[in-house]
mmCIF file of C-alpha atoms in Angstrom:
data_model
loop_
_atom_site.group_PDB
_atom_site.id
_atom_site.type_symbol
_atom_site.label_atom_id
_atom_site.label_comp_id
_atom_site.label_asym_id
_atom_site.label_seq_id
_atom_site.Cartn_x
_atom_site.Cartn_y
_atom_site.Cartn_z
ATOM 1 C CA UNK I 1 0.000 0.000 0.000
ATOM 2 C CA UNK I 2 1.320 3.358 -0.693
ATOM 3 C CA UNK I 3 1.304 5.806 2.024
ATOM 4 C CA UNK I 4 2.977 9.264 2.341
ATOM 5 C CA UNK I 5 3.881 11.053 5.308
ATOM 6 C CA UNK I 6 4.758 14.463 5.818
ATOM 7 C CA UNK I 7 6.708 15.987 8.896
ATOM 8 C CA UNK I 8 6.156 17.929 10.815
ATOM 9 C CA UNK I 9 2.817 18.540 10.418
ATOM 10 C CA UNK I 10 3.231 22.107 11.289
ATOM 11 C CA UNK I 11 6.191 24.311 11.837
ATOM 12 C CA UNK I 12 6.789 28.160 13.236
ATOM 13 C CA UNK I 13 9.480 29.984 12.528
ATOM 14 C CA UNK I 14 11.249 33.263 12.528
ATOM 15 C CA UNK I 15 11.843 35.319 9.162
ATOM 16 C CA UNK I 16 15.392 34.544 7.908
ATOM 17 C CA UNK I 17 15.176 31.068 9.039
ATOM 18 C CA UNK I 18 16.423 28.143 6.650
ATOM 19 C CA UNK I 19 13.949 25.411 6.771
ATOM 20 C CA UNK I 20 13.857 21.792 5.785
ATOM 21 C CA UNK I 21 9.969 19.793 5.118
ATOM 22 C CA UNK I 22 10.437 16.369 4.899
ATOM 23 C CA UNK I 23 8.556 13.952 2.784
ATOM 24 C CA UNK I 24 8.481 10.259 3.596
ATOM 25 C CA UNK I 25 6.670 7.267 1.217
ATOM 26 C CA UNK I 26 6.450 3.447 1.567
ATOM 27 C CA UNK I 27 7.373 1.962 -2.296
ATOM 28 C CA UNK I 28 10.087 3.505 -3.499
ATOM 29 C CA UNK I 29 9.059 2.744 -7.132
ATOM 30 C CA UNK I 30 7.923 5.980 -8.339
ATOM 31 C CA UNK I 31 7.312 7.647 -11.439
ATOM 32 C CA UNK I 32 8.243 11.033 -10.108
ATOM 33 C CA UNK I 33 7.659 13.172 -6.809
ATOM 34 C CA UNK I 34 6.104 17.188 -6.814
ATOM 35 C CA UNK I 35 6.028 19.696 -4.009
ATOM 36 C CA UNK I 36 2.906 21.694 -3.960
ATOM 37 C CA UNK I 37 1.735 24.847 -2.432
ATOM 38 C CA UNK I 38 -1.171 25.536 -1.059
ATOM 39 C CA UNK I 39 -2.729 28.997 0.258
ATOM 40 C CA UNK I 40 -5.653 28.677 3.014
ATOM 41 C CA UNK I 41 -8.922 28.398 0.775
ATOM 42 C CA UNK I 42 -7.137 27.991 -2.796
ATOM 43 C CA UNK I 43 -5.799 25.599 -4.887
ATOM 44 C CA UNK I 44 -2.764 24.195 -5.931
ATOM 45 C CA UNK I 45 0.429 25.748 -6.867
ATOM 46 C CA UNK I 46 3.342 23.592 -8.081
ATOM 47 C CA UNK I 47 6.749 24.132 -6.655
ATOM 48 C CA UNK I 48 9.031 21.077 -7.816
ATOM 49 C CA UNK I 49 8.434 18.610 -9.583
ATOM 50 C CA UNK I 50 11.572 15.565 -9.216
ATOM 51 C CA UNK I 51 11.593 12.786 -12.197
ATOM 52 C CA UNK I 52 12.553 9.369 -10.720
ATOM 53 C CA UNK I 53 15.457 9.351 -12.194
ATOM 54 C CA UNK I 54 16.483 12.672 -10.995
ATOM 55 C CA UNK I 55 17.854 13.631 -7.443
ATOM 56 C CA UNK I 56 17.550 17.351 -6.661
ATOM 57 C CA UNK I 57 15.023 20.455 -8.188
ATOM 58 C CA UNK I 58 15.889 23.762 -7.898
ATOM 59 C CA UNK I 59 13.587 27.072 -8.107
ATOM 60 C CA UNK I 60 14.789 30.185 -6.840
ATOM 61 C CA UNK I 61 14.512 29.810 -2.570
ATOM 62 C CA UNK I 62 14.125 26.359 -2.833
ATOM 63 C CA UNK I 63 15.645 23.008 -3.613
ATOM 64 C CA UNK I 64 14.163 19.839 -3.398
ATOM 65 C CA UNK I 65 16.102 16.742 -3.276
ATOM 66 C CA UNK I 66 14.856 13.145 -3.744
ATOM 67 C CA UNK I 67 16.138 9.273 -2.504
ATOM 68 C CA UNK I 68 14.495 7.007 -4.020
ATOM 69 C CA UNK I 69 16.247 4.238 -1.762
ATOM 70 C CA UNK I 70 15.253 5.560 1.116
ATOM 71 C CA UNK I 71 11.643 6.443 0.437
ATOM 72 C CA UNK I 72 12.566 10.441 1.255
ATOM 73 C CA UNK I 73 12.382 14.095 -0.550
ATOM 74 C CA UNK I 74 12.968 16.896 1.798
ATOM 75 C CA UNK I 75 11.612 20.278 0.361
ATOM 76 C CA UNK I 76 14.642 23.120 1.638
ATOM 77 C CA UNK I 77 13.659 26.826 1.670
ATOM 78 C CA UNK I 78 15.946 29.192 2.684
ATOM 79 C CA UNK I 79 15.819 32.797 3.751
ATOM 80 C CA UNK I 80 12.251 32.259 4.651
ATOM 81 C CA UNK I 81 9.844 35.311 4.442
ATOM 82 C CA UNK I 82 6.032 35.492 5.773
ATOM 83 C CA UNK I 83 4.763 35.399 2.227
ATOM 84 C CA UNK I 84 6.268 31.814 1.838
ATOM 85 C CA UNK I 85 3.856 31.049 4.832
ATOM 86 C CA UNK I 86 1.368 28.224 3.645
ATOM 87 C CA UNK I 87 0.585 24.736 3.410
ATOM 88 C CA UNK I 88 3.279 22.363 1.673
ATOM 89 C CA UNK I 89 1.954 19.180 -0.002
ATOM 90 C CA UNK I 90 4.452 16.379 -1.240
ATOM 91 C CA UNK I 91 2.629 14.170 -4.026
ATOM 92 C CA UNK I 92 3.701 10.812 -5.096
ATOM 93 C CA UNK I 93 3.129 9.315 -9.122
ATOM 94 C CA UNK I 94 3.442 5.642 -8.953
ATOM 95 C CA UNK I 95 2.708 5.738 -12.808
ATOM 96 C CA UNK I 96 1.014 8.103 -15.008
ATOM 97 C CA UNK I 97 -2.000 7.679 -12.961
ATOM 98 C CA UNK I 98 -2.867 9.257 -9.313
ATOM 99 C CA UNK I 99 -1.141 10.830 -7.062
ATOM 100 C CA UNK I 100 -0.684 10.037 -3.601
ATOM 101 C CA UNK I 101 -0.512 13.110 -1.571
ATOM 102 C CA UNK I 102 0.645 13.871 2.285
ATOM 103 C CA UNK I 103 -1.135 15.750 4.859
ATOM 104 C CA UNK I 104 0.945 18.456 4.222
ATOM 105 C CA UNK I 105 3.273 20.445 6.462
ATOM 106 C CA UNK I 106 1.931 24.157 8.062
ATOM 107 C CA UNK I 107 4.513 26.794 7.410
ATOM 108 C CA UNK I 108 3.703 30.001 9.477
ATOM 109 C CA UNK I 109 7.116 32.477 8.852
ATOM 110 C CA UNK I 110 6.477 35.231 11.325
ATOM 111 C CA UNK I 111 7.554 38.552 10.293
ATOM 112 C CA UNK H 1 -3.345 28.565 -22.466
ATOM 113 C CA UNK H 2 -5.788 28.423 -20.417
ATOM 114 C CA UNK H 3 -5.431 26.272 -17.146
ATOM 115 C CA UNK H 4 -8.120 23.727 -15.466
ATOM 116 C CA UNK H 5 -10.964 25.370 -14.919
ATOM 117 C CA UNK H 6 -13.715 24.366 -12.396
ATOM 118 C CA UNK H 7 -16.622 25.596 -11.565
ATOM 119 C CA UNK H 8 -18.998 26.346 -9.699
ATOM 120 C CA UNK H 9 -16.018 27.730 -7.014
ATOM 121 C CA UNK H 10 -18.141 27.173 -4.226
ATOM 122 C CA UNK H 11 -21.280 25.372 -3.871
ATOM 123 C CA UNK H 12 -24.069 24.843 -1.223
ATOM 124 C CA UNK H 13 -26.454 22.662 -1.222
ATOM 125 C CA UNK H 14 -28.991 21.093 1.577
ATOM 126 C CA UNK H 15 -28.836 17.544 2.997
ATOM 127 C CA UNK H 16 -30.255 15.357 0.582
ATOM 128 C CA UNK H 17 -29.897 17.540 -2.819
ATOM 129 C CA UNK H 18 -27.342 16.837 -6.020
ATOM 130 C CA UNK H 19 -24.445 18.473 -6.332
ATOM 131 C CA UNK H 20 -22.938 18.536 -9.957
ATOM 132 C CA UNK H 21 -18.888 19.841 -9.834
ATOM 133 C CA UNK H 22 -17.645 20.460 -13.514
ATOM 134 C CA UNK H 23 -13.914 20.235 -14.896
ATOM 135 C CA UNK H 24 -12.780 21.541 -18.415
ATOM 136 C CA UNK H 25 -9.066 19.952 -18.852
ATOM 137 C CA UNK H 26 -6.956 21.536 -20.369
ATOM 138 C CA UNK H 27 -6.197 22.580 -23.769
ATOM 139 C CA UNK H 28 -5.202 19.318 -25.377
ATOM 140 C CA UNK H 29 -5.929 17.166 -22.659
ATOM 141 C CA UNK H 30 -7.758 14.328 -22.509
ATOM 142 C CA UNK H 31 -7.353 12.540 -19.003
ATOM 143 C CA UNK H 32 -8.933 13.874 -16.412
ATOM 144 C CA UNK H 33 -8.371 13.187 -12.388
ATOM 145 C CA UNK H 34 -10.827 13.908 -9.493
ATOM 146 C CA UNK H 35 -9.342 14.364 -5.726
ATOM 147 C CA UNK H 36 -11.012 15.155 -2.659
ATOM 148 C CA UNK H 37 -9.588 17.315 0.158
ATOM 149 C CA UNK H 38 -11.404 16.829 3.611
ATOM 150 C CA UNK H 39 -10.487 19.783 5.997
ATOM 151 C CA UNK H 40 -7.227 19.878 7.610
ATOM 152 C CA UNK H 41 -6.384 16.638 5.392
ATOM 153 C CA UNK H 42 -3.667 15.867 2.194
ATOM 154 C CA UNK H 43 -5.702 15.078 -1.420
ATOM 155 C CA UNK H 44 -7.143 12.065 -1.857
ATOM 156 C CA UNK H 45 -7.882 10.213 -5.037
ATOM 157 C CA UNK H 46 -11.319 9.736 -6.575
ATOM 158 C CA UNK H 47 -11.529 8.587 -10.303
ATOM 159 C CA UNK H 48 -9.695 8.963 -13.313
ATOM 160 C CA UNK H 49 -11.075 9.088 -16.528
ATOM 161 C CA UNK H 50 -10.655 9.126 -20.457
ATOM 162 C CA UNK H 51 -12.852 10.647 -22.668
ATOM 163 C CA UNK H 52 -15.857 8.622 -22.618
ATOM 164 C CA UNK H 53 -13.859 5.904 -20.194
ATOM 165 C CA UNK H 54 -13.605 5.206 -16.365
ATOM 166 C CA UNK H 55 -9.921 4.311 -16.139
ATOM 167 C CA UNK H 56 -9.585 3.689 -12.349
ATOM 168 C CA UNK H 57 -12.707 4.472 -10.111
ATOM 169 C CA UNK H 58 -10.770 2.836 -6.925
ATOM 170 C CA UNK H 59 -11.374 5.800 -4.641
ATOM 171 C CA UNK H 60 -15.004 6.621 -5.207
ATOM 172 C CA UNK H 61 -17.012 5.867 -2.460
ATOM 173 C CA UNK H 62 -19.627 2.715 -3.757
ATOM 174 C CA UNK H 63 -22.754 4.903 -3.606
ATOM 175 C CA UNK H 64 -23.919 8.600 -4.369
ATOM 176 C CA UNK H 65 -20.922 9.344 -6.121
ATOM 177 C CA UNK H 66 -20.747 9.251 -9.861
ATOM 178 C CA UNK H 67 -18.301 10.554 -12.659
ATOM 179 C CA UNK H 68 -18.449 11.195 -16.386
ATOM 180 C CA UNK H 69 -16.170 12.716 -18.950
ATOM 181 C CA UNK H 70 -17.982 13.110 -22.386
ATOM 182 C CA UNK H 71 -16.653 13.228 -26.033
ATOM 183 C CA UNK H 72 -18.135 16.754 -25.992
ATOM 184 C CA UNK H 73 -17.586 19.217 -22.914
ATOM 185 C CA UNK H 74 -16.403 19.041 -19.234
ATOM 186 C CA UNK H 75 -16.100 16.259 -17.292
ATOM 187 C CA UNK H 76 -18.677 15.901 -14.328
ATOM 188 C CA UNK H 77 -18.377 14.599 -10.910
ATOM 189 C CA UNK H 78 -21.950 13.879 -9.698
ATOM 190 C CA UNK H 79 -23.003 13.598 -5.541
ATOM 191 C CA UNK H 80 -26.347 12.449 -5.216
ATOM 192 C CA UNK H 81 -28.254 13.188 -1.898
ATOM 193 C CA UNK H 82 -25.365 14.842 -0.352
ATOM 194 C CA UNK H 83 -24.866 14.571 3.439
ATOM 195 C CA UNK H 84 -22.558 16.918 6.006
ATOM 196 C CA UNK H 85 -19.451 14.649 5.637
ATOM 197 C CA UNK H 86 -19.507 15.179 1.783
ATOM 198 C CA UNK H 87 -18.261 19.011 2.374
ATOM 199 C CA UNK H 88 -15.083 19.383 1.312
ATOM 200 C CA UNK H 89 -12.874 20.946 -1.520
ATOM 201 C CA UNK H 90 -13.053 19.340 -4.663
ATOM 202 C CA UNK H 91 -10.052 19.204 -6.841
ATOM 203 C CA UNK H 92 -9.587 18.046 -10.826
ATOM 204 C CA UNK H 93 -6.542 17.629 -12.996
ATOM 205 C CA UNK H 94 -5.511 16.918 -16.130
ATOM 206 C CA UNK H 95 -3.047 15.840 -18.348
ATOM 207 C CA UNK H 96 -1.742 14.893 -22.060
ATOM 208 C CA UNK H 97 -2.800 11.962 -23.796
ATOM 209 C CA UNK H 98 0.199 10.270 -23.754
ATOM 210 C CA UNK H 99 3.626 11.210 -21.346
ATOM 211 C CA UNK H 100 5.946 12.392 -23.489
ATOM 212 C CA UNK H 101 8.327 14.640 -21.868
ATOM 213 C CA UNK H 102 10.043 14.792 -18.309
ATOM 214 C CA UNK H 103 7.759 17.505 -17.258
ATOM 215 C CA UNK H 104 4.415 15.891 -17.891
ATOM 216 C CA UNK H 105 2.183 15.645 -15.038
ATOM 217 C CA UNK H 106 -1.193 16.302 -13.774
ATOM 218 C CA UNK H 107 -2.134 20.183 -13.471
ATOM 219 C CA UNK H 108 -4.441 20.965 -10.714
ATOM 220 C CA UNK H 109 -7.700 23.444 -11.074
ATOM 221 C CA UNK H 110 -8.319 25.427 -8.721
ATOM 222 C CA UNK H 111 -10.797 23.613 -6.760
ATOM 223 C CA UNK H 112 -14.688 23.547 -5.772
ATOM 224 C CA UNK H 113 -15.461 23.929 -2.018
ATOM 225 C CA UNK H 114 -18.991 21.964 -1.303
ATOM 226 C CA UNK H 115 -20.759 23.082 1.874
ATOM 227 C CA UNK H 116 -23.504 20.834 2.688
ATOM 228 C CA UNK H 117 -25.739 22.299 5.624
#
């Protein structure tokens, strides 16, 4: 069964702070891995999106990496500012089919 | 290009009406995905579909819930006689016929937030 787990569920910190989400998942056969945003009340936004055969993403503030072997993708963002607070969802293709997604991980950056 | 679009954006209905979410994929896209996110809770899957085809209906609960995706127009996830635990946000996707690149992947609408009273 395919399960993803996301810690820590939520997570406070000051602005300026360099941060690390963490993304956990139980088969390590995947077809790739994303990082989502999500605002309270809105939709999706996509961060990073990691090919299996790939081991890092970077955008800007953040860099994701992924280990396949390990069943973990940790989602860094550094210099952290209170716009980049949110919810962060890590999603899991097992084929070009469904995602499985976390619970996501809180952010509050507080000014 | 336009992106996913869904609609209505929010929807109420009583205990015991129909609710009828709509998704318009894409430009170009032909497979559609339907997630549900309870409050406080990650996505979870629902159904995906081809045009005119139920590909994988593993997550849809066995009754009420329904879901089409015509040869002509938006695909439709149906809730018949809703009740309170049905309100959450509903969230489609969609994506190319066939993956062809490294960046192909679902692309998420924005969502339609059912409140049942």
């Amino acid at each position: 069964k395919q399960e993803v787990t996301q810690i820590p569920a939520a997570l406070s910190v000051p602005e300026g702070e360099n941060l690390v989400l963490n993304c956990s998942f139980t088969d390590s056969a995947i077809y790739n891995l994303q990082w989502f945003r999500q605002d309270p009340g809105k939709g999706l936004t996509s961060l990073l999106l990691i090919q299996s055969s790939q081991r890092e993403q970077t955008s800007g503030r953040l860099n994701a990496s992924l280990d396949k072997s390990s069943g973990r993708s940790t989602l860094y963002i550094a210099a952290s500012q209170p716009g980049d607070s949110a919810t962060y969802l890590c999603a899991v293709q097992y084929n070009f089919n469904k995602f499985y997604f976390g619970s996501g991980t809180k952010l509050n950056v507080k000014p | 290009n336009a992106g996913v679009m869904q609609n209505p954006r929010h929807l109420v209905r009583r205990r015991g009406q129909e609710a009828r979410l709509r998704c318009s994929p894409m430009k170009g896209h032909s497979h559609v995905y339907w997630y549900r996110q309870l409050p406080e809770e990650g996505l979870k899957f629902m159904v995906y579909l081809q045009k005119e085809n139920i590909i994988d209906e593993s997550g849809m609960p066995k009754e009420r819930f329904s879901a089409e995706f015509p040869k002509e127009g938006p695909s439709i996830l149906r809730i018949q006689q809703v009740v309170r635990g049905d309100s959450a946000a509903y969230f489609c996707a969609s994506s190319p016929a066939v993956p062809g690149g490294s960046t192909d992947t679902q692309y998420f609408g924005p969502g339609t937030r059912l409140t049942v009273l």
